[in-house]
mmCIF file of C-alpha atoms in Angstrom:
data_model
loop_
_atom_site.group_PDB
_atom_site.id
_atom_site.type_symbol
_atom_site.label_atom_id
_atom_site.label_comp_id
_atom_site.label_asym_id
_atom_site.label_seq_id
_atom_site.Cartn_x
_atom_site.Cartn_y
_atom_site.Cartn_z
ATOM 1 C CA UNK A 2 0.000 0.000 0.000
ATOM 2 C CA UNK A 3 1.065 3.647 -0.772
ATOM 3 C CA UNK A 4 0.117 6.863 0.538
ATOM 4 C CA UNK A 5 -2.152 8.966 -1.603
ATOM 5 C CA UNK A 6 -3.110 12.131 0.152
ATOM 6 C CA UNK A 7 -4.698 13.123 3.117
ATOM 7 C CA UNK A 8 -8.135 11.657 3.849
ATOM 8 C CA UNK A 9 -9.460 15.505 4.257
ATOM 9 C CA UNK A 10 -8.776 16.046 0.786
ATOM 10 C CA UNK A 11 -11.336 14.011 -0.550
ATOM 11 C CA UNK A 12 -14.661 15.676 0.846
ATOM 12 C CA UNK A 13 -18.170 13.984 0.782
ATOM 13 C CA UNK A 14 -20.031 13.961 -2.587
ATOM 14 C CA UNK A 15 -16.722 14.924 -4.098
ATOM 15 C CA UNK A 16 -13.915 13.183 -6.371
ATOM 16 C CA UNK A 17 -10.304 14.060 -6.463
ATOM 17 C CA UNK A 18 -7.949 12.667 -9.541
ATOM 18 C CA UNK A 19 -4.243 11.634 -8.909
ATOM 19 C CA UNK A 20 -1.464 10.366 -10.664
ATOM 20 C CA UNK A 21 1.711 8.147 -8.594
ATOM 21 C CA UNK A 22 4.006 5.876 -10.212
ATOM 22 C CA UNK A 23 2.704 6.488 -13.850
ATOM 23 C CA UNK A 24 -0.511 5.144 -12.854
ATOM 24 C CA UNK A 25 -3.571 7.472 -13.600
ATOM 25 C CA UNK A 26 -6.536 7.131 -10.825
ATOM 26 C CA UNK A 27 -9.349 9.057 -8.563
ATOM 27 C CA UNK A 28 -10.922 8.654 -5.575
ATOM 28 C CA UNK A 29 -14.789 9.398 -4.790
ATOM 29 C CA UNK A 30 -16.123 9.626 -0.948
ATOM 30 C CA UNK A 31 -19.703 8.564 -0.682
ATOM 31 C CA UNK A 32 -21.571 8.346 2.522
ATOM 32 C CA UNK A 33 -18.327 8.227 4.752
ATOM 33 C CA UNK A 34 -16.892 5.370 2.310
ATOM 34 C CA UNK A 35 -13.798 5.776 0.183
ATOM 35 C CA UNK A 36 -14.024 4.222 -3.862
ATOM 36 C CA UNK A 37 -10.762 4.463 -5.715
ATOM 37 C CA UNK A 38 -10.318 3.605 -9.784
ATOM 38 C CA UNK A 39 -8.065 3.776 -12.737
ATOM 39 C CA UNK A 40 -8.767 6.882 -14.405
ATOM 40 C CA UNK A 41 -9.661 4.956 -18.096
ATOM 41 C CA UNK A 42 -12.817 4.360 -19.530
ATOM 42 C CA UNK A 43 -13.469 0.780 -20.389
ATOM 43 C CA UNK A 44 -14.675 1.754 -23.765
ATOM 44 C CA UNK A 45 -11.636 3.935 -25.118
ATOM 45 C CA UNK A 46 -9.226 3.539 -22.725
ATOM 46 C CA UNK A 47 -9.459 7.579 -22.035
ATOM 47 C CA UNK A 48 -9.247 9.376 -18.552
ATOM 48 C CA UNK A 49 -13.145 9.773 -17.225
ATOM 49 C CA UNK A 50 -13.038 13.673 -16.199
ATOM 50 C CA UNK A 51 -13.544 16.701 -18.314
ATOM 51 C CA UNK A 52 -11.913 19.529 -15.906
ATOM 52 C CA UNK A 53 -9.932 18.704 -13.025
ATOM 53 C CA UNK A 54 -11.098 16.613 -9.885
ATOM 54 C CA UNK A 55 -14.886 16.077 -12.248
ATOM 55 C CA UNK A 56 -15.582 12.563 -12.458
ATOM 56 C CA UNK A 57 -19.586 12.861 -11.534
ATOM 57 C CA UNK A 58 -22.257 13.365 -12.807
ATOM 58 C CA UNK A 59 -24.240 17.061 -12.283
ATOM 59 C CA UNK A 60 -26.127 15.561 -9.009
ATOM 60 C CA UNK A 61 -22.967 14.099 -7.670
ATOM 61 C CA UNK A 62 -24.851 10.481 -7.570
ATOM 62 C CA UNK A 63 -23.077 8.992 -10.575
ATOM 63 C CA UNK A 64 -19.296 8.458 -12.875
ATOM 64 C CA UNK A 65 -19.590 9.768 -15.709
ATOM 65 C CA UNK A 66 -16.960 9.890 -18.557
ATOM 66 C CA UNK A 67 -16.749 13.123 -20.399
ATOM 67 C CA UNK A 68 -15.869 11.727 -24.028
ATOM 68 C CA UNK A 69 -19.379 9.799 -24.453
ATOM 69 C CA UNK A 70 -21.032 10.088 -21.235
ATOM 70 C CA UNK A 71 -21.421 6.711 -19.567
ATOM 71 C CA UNK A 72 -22.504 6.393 -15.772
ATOM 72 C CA UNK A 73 -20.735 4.293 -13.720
ATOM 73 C CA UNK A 74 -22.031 3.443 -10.260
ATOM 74 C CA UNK A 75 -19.713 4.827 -7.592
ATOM 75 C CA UNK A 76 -19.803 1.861 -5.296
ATOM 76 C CA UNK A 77 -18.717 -0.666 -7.531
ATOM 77 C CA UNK A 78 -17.370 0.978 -10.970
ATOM 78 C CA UNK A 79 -20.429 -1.146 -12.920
ATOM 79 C CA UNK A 80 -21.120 0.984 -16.546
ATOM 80 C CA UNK A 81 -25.417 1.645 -16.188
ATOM 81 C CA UNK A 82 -25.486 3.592 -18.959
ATOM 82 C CA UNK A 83 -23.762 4.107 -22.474
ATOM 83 C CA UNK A 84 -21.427 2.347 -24.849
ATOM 84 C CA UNK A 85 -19.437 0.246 -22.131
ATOM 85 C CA UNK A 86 -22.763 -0.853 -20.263
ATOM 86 C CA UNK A 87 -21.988 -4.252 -18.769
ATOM 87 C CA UNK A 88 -18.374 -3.422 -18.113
ATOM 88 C CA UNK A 89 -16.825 -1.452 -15.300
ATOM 89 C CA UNK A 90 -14.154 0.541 -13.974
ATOM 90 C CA UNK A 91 -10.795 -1.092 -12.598
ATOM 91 C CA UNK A 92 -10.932 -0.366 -8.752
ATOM 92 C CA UNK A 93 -8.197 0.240 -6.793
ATOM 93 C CA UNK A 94 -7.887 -0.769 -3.399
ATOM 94 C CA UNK A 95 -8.034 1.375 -0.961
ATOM 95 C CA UNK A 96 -8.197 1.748 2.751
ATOM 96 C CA UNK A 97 -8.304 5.147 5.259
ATOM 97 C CA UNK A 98 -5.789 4.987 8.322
ATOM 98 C CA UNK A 99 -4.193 7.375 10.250
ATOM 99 C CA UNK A 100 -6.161 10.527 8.708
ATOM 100 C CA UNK A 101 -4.407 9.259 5.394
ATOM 101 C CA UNK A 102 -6.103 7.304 2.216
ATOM 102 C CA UNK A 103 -3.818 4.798 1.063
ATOM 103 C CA UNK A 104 -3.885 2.571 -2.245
ATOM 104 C CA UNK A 105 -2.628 -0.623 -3.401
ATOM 105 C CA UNK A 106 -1.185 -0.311 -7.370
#
């Protein structure tokens, strides 16, 4: 496991991206619970957001990539909606300890 950022960072109902050791990813915080994913579409292989820390959908209930808007549900990476339906995002684990999120790559 490898240090992130600080768990603080990552506020409820929000998303954060990163990048550490070459490896593009983001972290979402829903309900108290942290998800973490590669930042890549499973349909073009493209990062998700289209500005900076925006991987969600406008009510902040949802993934969405910005190339061809497909929701992804946050608590599993699962594609609901659009071209990748069926497929999902590649989690990352991740755990919270010592006010600090870390992730395994």
């Amino acid at each position: 496991m490898r240090a992130l950022c600080h768990s603080d960072l990552i506020a409820e109902g929000q998303s954060k991206g990163f990048e550490r050791d070459g490896v593009r990813l983001f972290a979402v915080r829903k309900q108290g619970k942290l998800y973490a994913y590669r930042n890549e579409c499973p349909h073009l292989g493209i990062n998700l957001e289209w500005l900076d820390d925006q991987f969600l959908d406008a009510d902040g209930c949802l993934i969405q990539c910005a190339m061809h808007g497909a929701l992804f549900l946050i608590e599993d990476g699962q594609c609901i909606s659009g071209p990748c339906q069926g497929q999902a995002l590649q989690a990352v684990p991740c755990e919270e300890r010592d006010g600090e999120v870390w992730v395994a790559l």
